[in-house]
Amino acid sequence: MMAIHFAHPYFGYPRMMTALWEAGYIVNHKKVSRLMKDLSIQSVIRRKRIRSNYTPSVVYPNRLKRKFHATAPQQKMVTDITYISDGTNFHYLSVIQDLFNNEKQWTRKRDVSEAVIHSIKASNIRLRHTTRD
């Protein structure tokens, strides 16, 4: 155990147990934890890496300011994009919701940009049909 600790000082008892198993010693995790305490072996906590090239994602201004009540259709519309996995592929779901009557227009596509563009076009078609009436 001391040899493993000197080679890998950041191993706690779970990784130490795995290393012992790989070396051929089948030992329970509770015994490894107890032996590490008896031998005064503590894992060295590694410092978190500082990401110097981190750029935050684009945050757009909050234009609604928690005022979700709309007095007319297509006056205030909100959107969201999420992905759904079917086990082998990802499908992107783009939803546009009208806050006046909670009407939703959604599209599911395999490509995220196709999903967004299709849902926007569908809501624009609906907008043109409702303004002609």
PDB file of C-alpha atoms in Angstrom:
ATOM      1  CA  MET A   1       0.000   0.000   0.000  1.00  0.00           C
ATOM      2  CA  MET A   2       2.844   2.375   0.784  1.00  0.00           C
ATOM      3  CA  ALA A   3       4.361   1.790  -2.673  1.00  0.00           C
ATOM      4  CA  ILE A   4       1.032   2.607  -4.329  1.00  0.00           C
ATOM      5  CA  HIS A   5       0.661   5.683  -2.110  1.00  0.00           C
ATOM      6  CA  PHE A   6       4.143   6.966  -3.007  1.00  0.00           C
ATOM      7  CA  ALA A   7       3.459   6.387  -6.710  1.00  0.00           C
ATOM      8  CA  HIS A   8      -0.045   7.884  -6.574  1.00  0.00           C
ATOM      9  CA  PRO A   9      -0.409  10.142  -3.515  1.00  0.00           C
ATOM     10  CA  TYR A  10      -3.807  11.430  -4.671  1.00  0.00           C
ATOM     11  CA  PHE A  11      -5.456   7.987  -4.391  1.00  0.00           C
ATOM     12  CA  GLY A  12      -8.131   7.715  -1.724  1.00  0.00           C
ATOM     13  CA  TYR A  13      -9.430   4.396  -0.458  1.00  0.00           C
ATOM     14  CA  PRO A  14     -11.628   3.620  -3.527  1.00  0.00           C
ATOM     15  CA  ARG A  15      -8.768   4.064  -5.991  1.00  0.00           C
ATOM     16  CA  MET A  16      -6.346   2.366  -3.603  1.00  0.00           C
ATOM     17  CA  MET A  17      -8.685  -0.642  -3.484  1.00  0.00           C
ATOM     18  CA  THR A  18      -8.795  -0.740  -7.305  1.00  0.00           C
ATOM     19  CA  ALA A  19      -4.994  -0.521  -7.480  1.00  0.00           C
ATOM     20  CA  LEU A  20      -4.684  -3.363  -4.968  1.00  0.00           C
ATOM     21  CA  TRP A  21      -7.151  -5.466  -6.963  1.00  0.00           C
ATOM     22  CA  GLU A  22      -5.099  -4.838 -10.124  1.00  0.00           C
ATOM     23  CA  ALA A  23      -1.982  -5.931  -8.207  1.00  0.00           C
ATOM     24  CA  GLY A  24      -3.738  -9.190  -7.287  1.00  0.00           C
ATOM     25  CA  TYR A  25      -4.832  -8.406  -3.718  1.00  0.00           C
ATOM     26  CA  ILE A  26      -8.583  -8.852  -3.327  1.00  0.00           C
ATOM     27  CA  VAL A  27      -9.425  -6.588  -0.384  1.00  0.00           C
ATOM     28  CA  ASN A  28     -12.680  -5.041   0.819  1.00  0.00           C
ATOM     29  CA  HIS A  29     -12.954  -1.237   0.706  1.00  0.00           C
ATOM     30  CA  LYS A  30     -13.594  -1.072   4.457  1.00  0.00           C
ATOM     31  CA  LYS A  31     -10.346  -2.907   5.178  1.00  0.00           C
ATOM     32  CA  VAL A  32      -8.448  -0.611   2.795  1.00  0.00           C
ATOM     33  CA  SER A  33      -9.920   2.432   4.542  1.00  0.00           C
ATOM     34  CA  ARG A  34      -9.024   1.033   7.991  1.00  0.00           C
ATOM     35  CA  LEU A  35      -5.459   0.155   6.904  1.00  0.00           C
ATOM     36  CA  MET A  36      -4.965   3.613   5.391  1.00  0.00           C
ATOM     37  CA  LYS A  37      -6.024   5.173   8.710  1.00  0.00           C
ATOM     38  CA  ASP A  38      -3.710   2.855  10.662  1.00  0.00           C
ATOM     39  CA  LEU A  39      -0.774   3.687   8.351  1.00  0.00           C
ATOM     40  CA  SER A  40      -1.666   7.425   8.395  1.00  0.00           C
ATOM     41  CA  ILE A  41      -2.082   7.475   4.628  1.00  0.00           C
ATOM     42  CA  GLN A  42      -4.184  10.386   3.413  1.00  0.00           C
ATOM     43  CA  SER A  43      -4.773  11.290  -0.174  1.00  0.00           C
ATOM     44  CA  VAL A  44      -3.380  14.568  -1.397  1.00  0.00           C
ATOM     45  CA  ILE A  45      -6.186  16.762  -2.694  1.00  0.00           C
ATOM     46  CA  ARG A  46      -5.267  18.108  -6.085  1.00  0.00           C
ATOM     47  CA  ARG A  47      -5.832  21.774  -6.830  1.00  0.00           C
ATOM     48  CA  LYS A  48      -8.517  22.612  -9.308  1.00  0.00           C
ATOM     49  CA  ARG A  49      -7.217  23.670 -12.682  1.00  0.00           C
ATOM     50  CA  ILE A  50      -7.726  27.321 -13.487  1.00  0.00           C
ATOM     51  CA  ARG A  51      -9.185  27.748 -16.948  1.00  0.00           C
ATOM     52  CA  SER A  52      -7.463  30.764 -18.409  1.00  0.00           C
ATOM     53  CA  ASN A  53      -9.136  30.603 -21.808  1.00  0.00           C
ATOM     54  CA  TYR A  54     -12.673  30.351 -20.419  1.00  0.00           C
ATOM     55  CA  THR A  55     -15.168  32.613 -22.140  1.00  0.00           C
ATOM     56  CA  PRO A  56     -18.700  32.678 -20.747  1.00  0.00           C
ATOM     57  CA  SER A  57     -21.586  31.865 -23.030  1.00  0.00           C
ATOM     58  CA  VAL A  58     -23.600  34.678 -24.545  1.00  0.00           C
ATOM     59  CA  VAL A  59     -26.224  36.012 -22.169  1.00  0.00           C
ATOM     60  CA  TYR A  60     -28.892  38.153 -23.742  1.00  0.00           C
ATOM     61  CA  PRO A  61     -30.626  40.912 -21.787  1.00  0.00           C
ATOM     62  CA  ASN A  62     -33.838  40.078 -19.966  1.00  0.00           C
ATOM     63  CA  ARG A  63     -36.403  42.011 -21.955  1.00  0.00           C
ATOM     64  CA  LEU A  64     -39.539  40.677 -20.259  1.00  0.00           C
ATOM     65  CA  LYS A  65     -38.382  41.525 -16.712  1.00  0.00           C
ATOM     66  CA  ARG A  66     -40.823  38.940 -15.240  1.00  0.00           C
ATOM     67  CA  LYS A  67     -43.816  40.596 -16.957  1.00  0.00           C
ATOM     68  CA  PHE A  68     -45.247  37.530 -18.679  1.00  0.00           C
ATOM     69  CA  HIS A  69     -48.766  38.866 -19.268  1.00  0.00           C
ATOM     70  CA  ALA A  70     -49.504  39.599 -22.927  1.00  0.00           C
ATOM     71  CA  THR A  71     -52.571  41.528 -24.089  1.00  0.00           C
ATOM     72  CA  ALA A  72     -52.526  40.285 -27.704  1.00  0.00           C
ATOM     73  CA  PRO A  73     -51.364  37.214 -29.635  1.00  0.00           C
ATOM     74  CA  GLN A  74     -47.729  37.145 -30.812  1.00  0.00           C
ATOM     75  CA  GLN A  75     -46.882  40.075 -28.578  1.00  0.00           C
ATOM     76  CA  LYS A  76     -44.610  38.129 -26.229  1.00  0.00           C
ATOM     77  CA  MET A  77     -43.110  34.824 -27.305  1.00  0.00           C
ATOM     78  CA  VAL A  78     -40.543  32.697 -25.484  1.00  0.00           C
ATOM     79  CA  THR A  79     -38.424  29.817 -26.711  1.00  0.00           C
ATOM     80  CA  ASP A  80     -36.322  26.944 -25.462  1.00  0.00           C
ATOM     81  CA  ILE A  81     -34.145  24.270 -27.019  1.00  0.00           C
ATOM     82  CA  THR A  82     -33.389  20.885 -25.481  1.00  0.00           C
ATOM     83  CA  TYR A  83     -32.115  17.541 -26.667  1.00  0.00           C
ATOM     84  CA  ILE A  84     -33.566  14.066 -26.281  1.00  0.00           C
ATOM     85  CA  SER A  85     -31.595  10.839 -26.626  1.00  0.00           C
ATOM     86  CA  ASP A  86     -33.219   7.711 -28.016  1.00  0.00           C
ATOM     87  CA  GLY A  87     -30.218   5.598 -27.008  1.00  0.00           C
ATOM     88  CA  THR A  88     -28.308   5.889 -30.271  1.00  0.00           C
ATOM     89  CA  ASN A  89     -28.990   9.414 -31.573  1.00  0.00           C
ATOM     90  CA  PHE A  90     -29.790  12.851 -30.231  1.00  0.00           C
ATOM     91  CA  HIS A  91     -32.884  14.725 -31.355  1.00  0.00           C
ATOM     92  CA  TYR A  92     -33.256  18.434 -30.729  1.00  0.00           C
ATOM     93  CA  LEU A  93     -36.587  19.851 -29.614  1.00  0.00           C
ATOM     94  CA  SER A  94     -37.220  23.533 -30.274  1.00  0.00           C
ATOM     95  CA  VAL A  95     -40.342  25.054 -28.714  1.00  0.00           C
ATOM     96  CA  ILE A  96     -41.804  28.532 -29.212  1.00  0.00           C
ATOM     97  CA  GLN A  97     -44.606  29.549 -26.827  1.00  0.00           C
ATOM     98  CA  ASP A  98     -46.971  32.482 -27.166  1.00  0.00           C
ATOM     99  CA  LEU A  99     -47.542  33.978 -23.706  1.00  0.00           C
ATOM    100  CA  PHE A 100     -50.978  35.328 -24.631  1.00  0.00           C
ATOM    101  CA  ASN A 101     -52.745  31.981 -25.006  1.00  0.00           C
ATOM    102  CA  ASN A 102     -49.921  29.500 -24.166  1.00  0.00           C
ATOM    103  CA  GLU A 103     -50.024  28.202 -27.727  1.00  0.00           C
ATOM    104  CA  LYS A 104     -46.907  26.196 -28.519  1.00  0.00           C
ATOM    105  CA  GLN A 105     -45.143  25.534 -31.805  1.00  0.00           C
ATOM    106  CA  TRP A 106     -42.520  22.805 -31.630  1.00  0.00           C
ATOM    107  CA  THR A 107     -40.195  20.925 -33.928  1.00  0.00           C
ATOM    108  CA  ARG A 108     -38.006  17.856 -33.442  1.00  0.00           C
ATOM    109  CA  LYS A 109     -35.013  17.450 -35.747  1.00  0.00           C
ATOM    110  CA  ARG A 110     -31.655  15.661 -35.706  1.00  0.00           C
ATOM    111  CA  ASP A 111     -29.769  18.935 -36.280  1.00  0.00           C
ATOM    112  CA  VAL A 112     -30.136  21.799 -33.792  1.00  0.00           C
ATOM    113  CA  SER A 113     -30.063  24.571 -36.392  1.00  0.00           C
ATOM    114  CA  GLU A 114     -32.713  22.798 -38.500  1.00  0.00           C
ATOM    115  CA  ALA A 115     -34.956  22.495 -35.437  1.00  0.00           C
ATOM    116  CA  VAL A 116     -34.696  26.196 -34.586  1.00  0.00           C
ATOM    117  CA  ILE A 117     -35.148  27.410 -38.160  1.00  0.00           C
ATOM    118  CA  HIS A 118     -38.109  25.087 -38.753  1.00  0.00           C
ATOM    119  CA  SER A 119     -39.916  26.177 -35.577  1.00  0.00           C
ATOM    120  CA  ILE A 120     -39.337  29.857 -36.381  1.00  0.00           C
ATOM    121  CA  LYS A 121     -40.652  29.382 -39.921  1.00  0.00           C
ATOM    122  CA  ALA A 122     -43.677  27.509 -38.595  1.00  0.00           C
ATOM    123  CA  SER A 123     -44.466  30.284 -36.116  1.00  0.00           C
ATOM    124  CA  ASN A 124     -44.045  32.919 -38.875  1.00  0.00           C
ATOM    125  CA  ILE A 125     -46.480  31.007 -41.110  1.00  0.00           C
ATOM    126  CA  ARG A 126     -48.950  30.904 -38.231  1.00  0.00           C
ATOM    127  CA  LEU A 127     -48.365  34.624 -37.665  1.00  0.00           C
ATOM    128  CA  ARG A 128     -49.163  35.446 -41.308  1.00  0.00           C
ATOM    129  CA  HIS A 129     -52.351  33.347 -41.168  1.00  0.00           C
ATOM    130  CA  THR A 130     -53.588  34.981 -37.973  1.00  0.00           C
ATOM    131  CA  THR A 131     -52.930  38.552 -39.122  1.00  0.00           C
ATOM    132  CA  ARG A 132     -54.947  38.102 -42.337  1.00  0.00           C
ATOM    133  CA  ASP A 133     -58.130  37.178 -40.437  1.00  0.00           C
TER     134      ASP A 133
END
